GROMACS .gro file of N, CA and C in nm:
model
  234
    1MET      N    1  -1.193   0.719  -0.104
    1MET     CA    2  -1.191   0.649   0.017
    1MET      C    3  -1.179   0.734   0.142
    2GLU      N    4  -1.250   0.699   0.248
    2GLU     CA    5  -1.228   0.775   0.371
    2GLU      C    6  -1.083   0.713   0.442
    3GLU      N    7  -1.049   0.801   0.506
    3GLU     CA    8  -0.930   0.779   0.584
    3GLU      C    9  -0.963   0.779   0.736
    4ILE      N   10  -0.886   0.695   0.814
    4ILE     CA   11  -0.898   0.692   0.954
    4ILE      C   12  -0.798   0.768   1.021
    5PRO      N   13  -0.817   0.824   1.134
    5PRO     CA   14  -0.700   0.919   1.189
    5PRO      C   15  -0.565   0.854   1.190
    6TYR      N   16  -0.524   0.732   1.185
    6TYR     CA   17  -0.401   0.672   1.211
    6TYR      C   18  -0.324   0.692   1.051
    7TYR      N   19  -0.427   0.698   0.948
    7TYR     CA   20  -0.373   0.713   0.819
    7TYR      C   21  -0.306   0.851   0.825
    8LYS      N   22  -0.350   0.953   0.844
    8LYS     CA   23  -0.271   1.093   0.866
    8LYS      C   24  -0.124   1.073   0.896
    9GLU      N   25  -0.110   0.997   1.025
    9GLU     CA   26   0.008   0.950   1.090
    9GLU      C   27   0.100   0.881   0.980
   10ALA      N   28   0.051   0.788   0.924
   10ALA     CA   29   0.108   0.700   0.828
   10ALA      C   30   0.157   0.795   0.722
   11THR      N   31   0.074   0.875   0.665
   11THR     CA   32   0.122   0.981   0.554
   11THR      C   33   0.246   1.053   0.606
   12ARG      N   34   0.241   1.093   0.718
   12ARG     CA   35   0.370   1.176   0.771
   12ARG      C   36   0.478   1.095   0.781
   13LYS      N   37   0.466   0.962   0.801
   13LYS     CA   38   0.580   0.869   0.844
   13LYS      C   39   0.638   0.820   0.700
   14HIS      N   40   0.547   0.821   0.588
   14HIS     CA   41   0.602   0.777   0.455
   14HIS      C   42   0.573   0.870   0.363
   15PRO      N   43   0.628   0.993   0.375
   15PRO     CA   44   0.586   1.088   0.261
   15PRO      C   45   0.632   1.069   0.124
   16GLU      N   46   0.705   0.971   0.107
   16GLU     CA   47   0.775   0.945  -0.011
   16GLU      C   48   0.657   0.877  -0.080
   17VAL      N   49   0.557   0.829  -0.047
   17VAL     CA   50   0.447   0.736  -0.093
   17VAL      C   51   0.348   0.855  -0.159
   18GLU      N   52   0.301   0.860  -0.294
   18GLU     CA   53   0.236   0.956  -0.333
   18GLU      C   54   0.099   0.940  -0.336
   19ALA      N   55   0.000   1.009  -0.319
   19ALA     CA   56  -0.156   0.974  -0.317
   19ALA      C   57  -0.188   0.911  -0.442
   20GLU      N   58  -0.158   0.972  -0.537
   20GLU     CA   59  -0.177   0.902  -0.692
   20GLU      C   60  -0.136   0.749  -0.691
   21TRP      N   61  -0.020   0.723  -0.630
   21TRP     CA   62   0.004   0.585  -0.634
   21TRP      C   63  -0.093   0.504  -0.551
   22VAL      N   64  -0.127   0.531  -0.433
   22VAL     CA   65  -0.219   0.469  -0.359
   22VAL      C   66  -0.352   0.445  -0.425
   23ALA      N   67  -0.411   0.562  -0.505
   23ALA     CA   68  -0.525   0.563  -0.568
   23ALA      C   69  -0.515   0.449  -0.684
   24ARG      N   70  -0.405   0.456  -0.736
   24ARG     CA   71  -0.368   0.371  -0.854
   24ARG      C   72  -0.380   0.216  -0.807
   25VAL      N   73  -0.312   0.188  -0.684
   25VAL     CA   74  -0.326   0.041  -0.636
   25VAL      C   75  -0.453  -0.002  -0.598
   26LEU      N   76  -0.527   0.091  -0.538
   26LEU     CA   77  -0.666   0.051  -0.502
   26LEU      C   78  -0.748   0.034  -0.608
   27GLU      N   79  -0.745   0.106  -0.725
   27GLU     CA   80  -0.818   0.089  -0.860
   27GLU      C   81  -0.785  -0.022  -0.937
   28ASP      N   82  -0.662  -0.064  -0.941
   28ASP     CA   83  -0.617  -0.179  -1.024
   28ASP      C   84  -0.507  -0.254  -0.968
   29PRO      N   85  -0.536  -0.322  -0.856
   29PRO     CA   86  -0.441  -0.387  -0.775
   29PRO      C   87  -0.382  -0.512  -0.838
   30TYR      N   88  -0.254  -0.549  -0.828
   30TYR     CA   89  -0.189  -0.662  -0.878
   30TYR      C   90  -0.234  -0.774  -0.785
   31HIS      N   91  -0.235  -0.759  -0.676
   31HIS     CA   92  -0.290  -0.859  -0.574
   31HIS      C   93  -0.352  -0.802  -0.446
   32VAL      N   94  -0.455  -0.886  -0.383
   32VAL     CA   95  -0.524  -0.845  -0.283
   32VAL      C   96  -0.532  -0.969  -0.175
   33GLU      N   97  -0.507  -0.948  -0.068
   33GLU     CA   98  -0.506  -1.064   0.046
   33GLU      C   99  -0.571  -1.013   0.186
   34GLY      N  100  -0.653  -1.084   0.227
   34GLY     CA  101  -0.694  -1.074   0.350
   34GLY      C  102  -0.622  -1.090   0.457
   35GLN      N  103  -0.642  -1.025   0.588
   35GLN     CA  104  -0.551  -1.046   0.712
   35GLN      C  105  -0.660  -1.128   0.797
   36SER      N  106  -0.612  -1.183   0.905
   36SER     CA  107  -0.698  -1.257   0.981
   36SER      C  108  -0.774  -1.155   1.064
   37ASP      N  109  -0.745  -1.048   1.064
   37ASP     CA  110  -0.848  -0.946   1.151
   37ASP      C  111  -0.937  -0.861   1.081
   38GLY      N  112  -0.939  -0.927   0.950
   38GLY     CA  113  -1.043  -0.857   0.845
   38GLY      C  114  -0.986  -0.750   0.758
   39ARG      N  115  -0.881  -0.702   0.785
   39ARG     CA  116  -0.829  -0.591   0.690
   39ARG      C  117  -0.768  -0.647   0.556
   40LEU      N  118  -0.789  -0.571   0.481
   40LEU     CA  119  -0.727  -0.621   0.333
   40LEU      C  120  -0.598  -0.540   0.309
   41ARG      N  121  -0.520  -0.627   0.220
   41ARG     CA  122  -0.375  -0.583   0.174
   41ARG      C  123  -0.377  -0.571   0.017
   42TYR      N  124  -0.379  -0.448  -0.018
   42TYR     CA  125  -0.366  -0.435  -0.176
   42TYR      C  126  -0.219  -0.397  -0.218
   43TYR      N  127  -0.189  -0.483  -0.312
   43TYR     CA  128  -0.032  -0.456  -0.366
   43TYR      C  129  -0.041  -0.408  -0.514
   44GLY      N  130   0.049  -0.311  -0.526
   44GLY     CA  131   0.063  -0.269  -0.679
   44GLY      C  132   0.207  -0.228  -0.700
   45TYR      N  133   0.258  -0.246  -0.815
   45TYR     CA  134   0.399  -0.216  -0.840
   45TYR      C  135   0.402  -0.078  -0.895
   46ILE      N  136   0.483   0.001  -0.834
   46ILE     CA  137   0.501   0.153  -0.889
   46ILE      C  138   0.629   0.149  -0.937
   47LEU      N  139   0.612   0.181  -1.097
   47LEU     CA  140   0.742   0.176  -1.177
   47LEU      C  141   0.811   0.286  -1.156
   48GLU      N  142   0.750   0.401  -1.114
   48GLU     CA  143   0.844   0.515  -1.094
   48GLU      C  144   0.940   0.505  -0.970
   49ALA      N  145   0.900   0.440  -0.867
   49ALA     CA  146   0.960   0.415  -0.750
   49ALA      C  147   1.048   0.283  -0.758
   50ASP      N  148   1.007   0.199  -0.841
   50ASP     CA  149   1.084   0.068  -0.860
   50ASP      C  150   1.048  -0.022  -0.745
   51LYS      N  151   0.932  -0.008  -0.665
   51LYS     CA  152   0.887  -0.079  -0.562
   51LYS      C  153   0.744  -0.126  -0.572
   52TRP      N  154   0.718  -0.225  -0.469
   52TRP     CA  155   0.593  -0.267  -0.463
   52TRP      C  156   0.531  -0.185  -0.329
   53LEU      N  157   0.403  -0.135  -0.360
   53LEU     CA  158   0.311  -0.055  -0.272
   53LEU      C  159   0.226  -0.159  -0.194
   54ARG      N  160   0.224  -0.148  -0.068
   54ARG     CA  161   0.091  -0.215   0.013
   54ARG      C  162   0.023  -0.111   0.061
   55VAL      N  163  -0.101  -0.130   0.038
   55VAL     CA  164  -0.222  -0.039   0.098
   55VAL      C  165  -0.302  -0.136   0.184
   56ILE      N  166  -0.309  -0.074   0.311
   56ILE     CA  167  -0.390  -0.160   0.407
   56ILE      C  168  -0.550  -0.089   0.412
   57VAL      N  169  -0.652  -0.173   0.415
   57VAL     CA  170  -0.771  -0.111   0.399
   57VAL      C  171  -0.862  -0.182   0.512
   58GLU      N  172  -0.928  -0.119   0.627
   58GLU     CA  173  -1.007  -0.164   0.715
   58GLU      C  174  -1.145  -0.101   0.712
   59ASP      N  175  -1.243  -0.184   0.700
   59ASP     CA  176  -1.392  -0.145   0.678
   59ASP      C  177  -1.403  -0.048   0.589
   60GLY      N  178  -1.335  -0.044   0.457
   60GLY     CA  179  -1.346   0.023   0.378
   60GLY      C  180  -1.274   0.183   0.370
   61LYS      N  181  -1.190   0.198   0.475
   61LYS     CA  182  -1.109   0.314   0.505
   61LYS      C  183  -0.976   0.285   0.493
   62LEU      N  184  -0.896   0.369   0.434
   62LEU     CA  185  -0.758   0.361   0.451
   62LEU      C  186  -0.701   0.372   0.563
   63LEU      N  187  -0.598   0.265   0.598
   63LEU     CA  188  -0.550   0.254   0.724
   63LEU      C  189  -0.402   0.322   0.719
   64ASN      N  190  -0.322   0.252   0.624
   64ASN     CA  191  -0.196   0.257   0.616
   64ASN      C  192  -0.127   0.222   0.473
   65ARG      N  193  -0.014   0.277   0.433
   65ARG     CA  194   0.032   0.244   0.318
   65ARG      C  195   0.177   0.265   0.329
   66PHE      N  196   0.274   0.175   0.274
   66PHE     CA  197   0.413   0.176   0.248
   66PHE      C  198   0.469   0.084   0.146
   67PHE      N  199   0.585   0.113   0.114
   67PHE     CA  200   0.675   0.025   0.022
   67PHE      C  201   0.690  -0.110   0.095
   68ASP      N  202   0.659  -0.215   0.030
   68ASP     CA  203   0.695  -0.344   0.070
   68ASP      C  204   0.821  -0.409   0.031
   69ARG      N  205   0.909  -0.417   0.086
   69ARG     CA  206   1.046  -0.467   0.051
   69ARG      C  207   1.037  -0.624   0.010
   70GLY      N  208   0.964  -0.679   0.101
   70GLY     CA  209   0.944  -0.841   0.106
   70GLY      C  210   0.898  -0.886  -0.020
   71LYS      N  211   0.787  -0.807  -0.073
   71LYS     CA  212   0.722  -0.871  -0.221
   71LYS      C  213   0.827  -0.832  -0.325
   72LEU      N  214   0.911  -0.745  -0.322
   72LEU     CA  215   1.001  -0.730  -0.423
   72LEU      C  216   1.112  -0.843  -0.442
   73LYS      N  217   1.128  -0.893  -0.333
   73LYS     CA  218   1.215  -1.002  -0.315
   73LYS      C  219   1.147  -1.142  -0.371
   74GLU      N  220   1.011  -1.155  -0.317
   74GLU     CA  221   0.931  -1.247  -0.348
   74GLU      C  222   0.880  -1.258  -0.502
   75TRP      N  223   0.812  -1.144  -0.569
   75TRP     CA  224   0.761  -1.143  -0.676
   75TRP      C  225   0.851  -1.087  -0.784
   76GLY      N  226   0.953  -1.012  -0.727
   76GLY     CA  227   1.044  -0.940  -0.859
   76GLY      C  228   0.962  -0.829  -0.883
   77ARG      N  229   0.980  -0.809  -1.025
   77ARG     CA  230   0.927  -0.691  -1.088
   77ARG      C  231   0.847  -0.743  -1.202
   78PRO      N  232   0.718  -0.686  -1.229
   78PRO     CA  233   0.625  -0.738  -1.332
   78PRO      C  234   0.681  -0.686  -1.465
   0.00000   0.00000   0.00000
């Protein structure tokens, strides 16, 4: 999947998120939800990190990715 320029900045800000984990969430998400601006949020649980990963996609391009603390509280662990 193509990255937009901001994604490179997000990668620098969140170096703890591995590219393999992003690919895993996009290939087999636990949950996908749309945002009002048309972006999509993909969620997946990363067992190695014991955290939920949120990946944001806009127009088929990677926009952002980070660990989502709220979903761990809301959904727990799968």
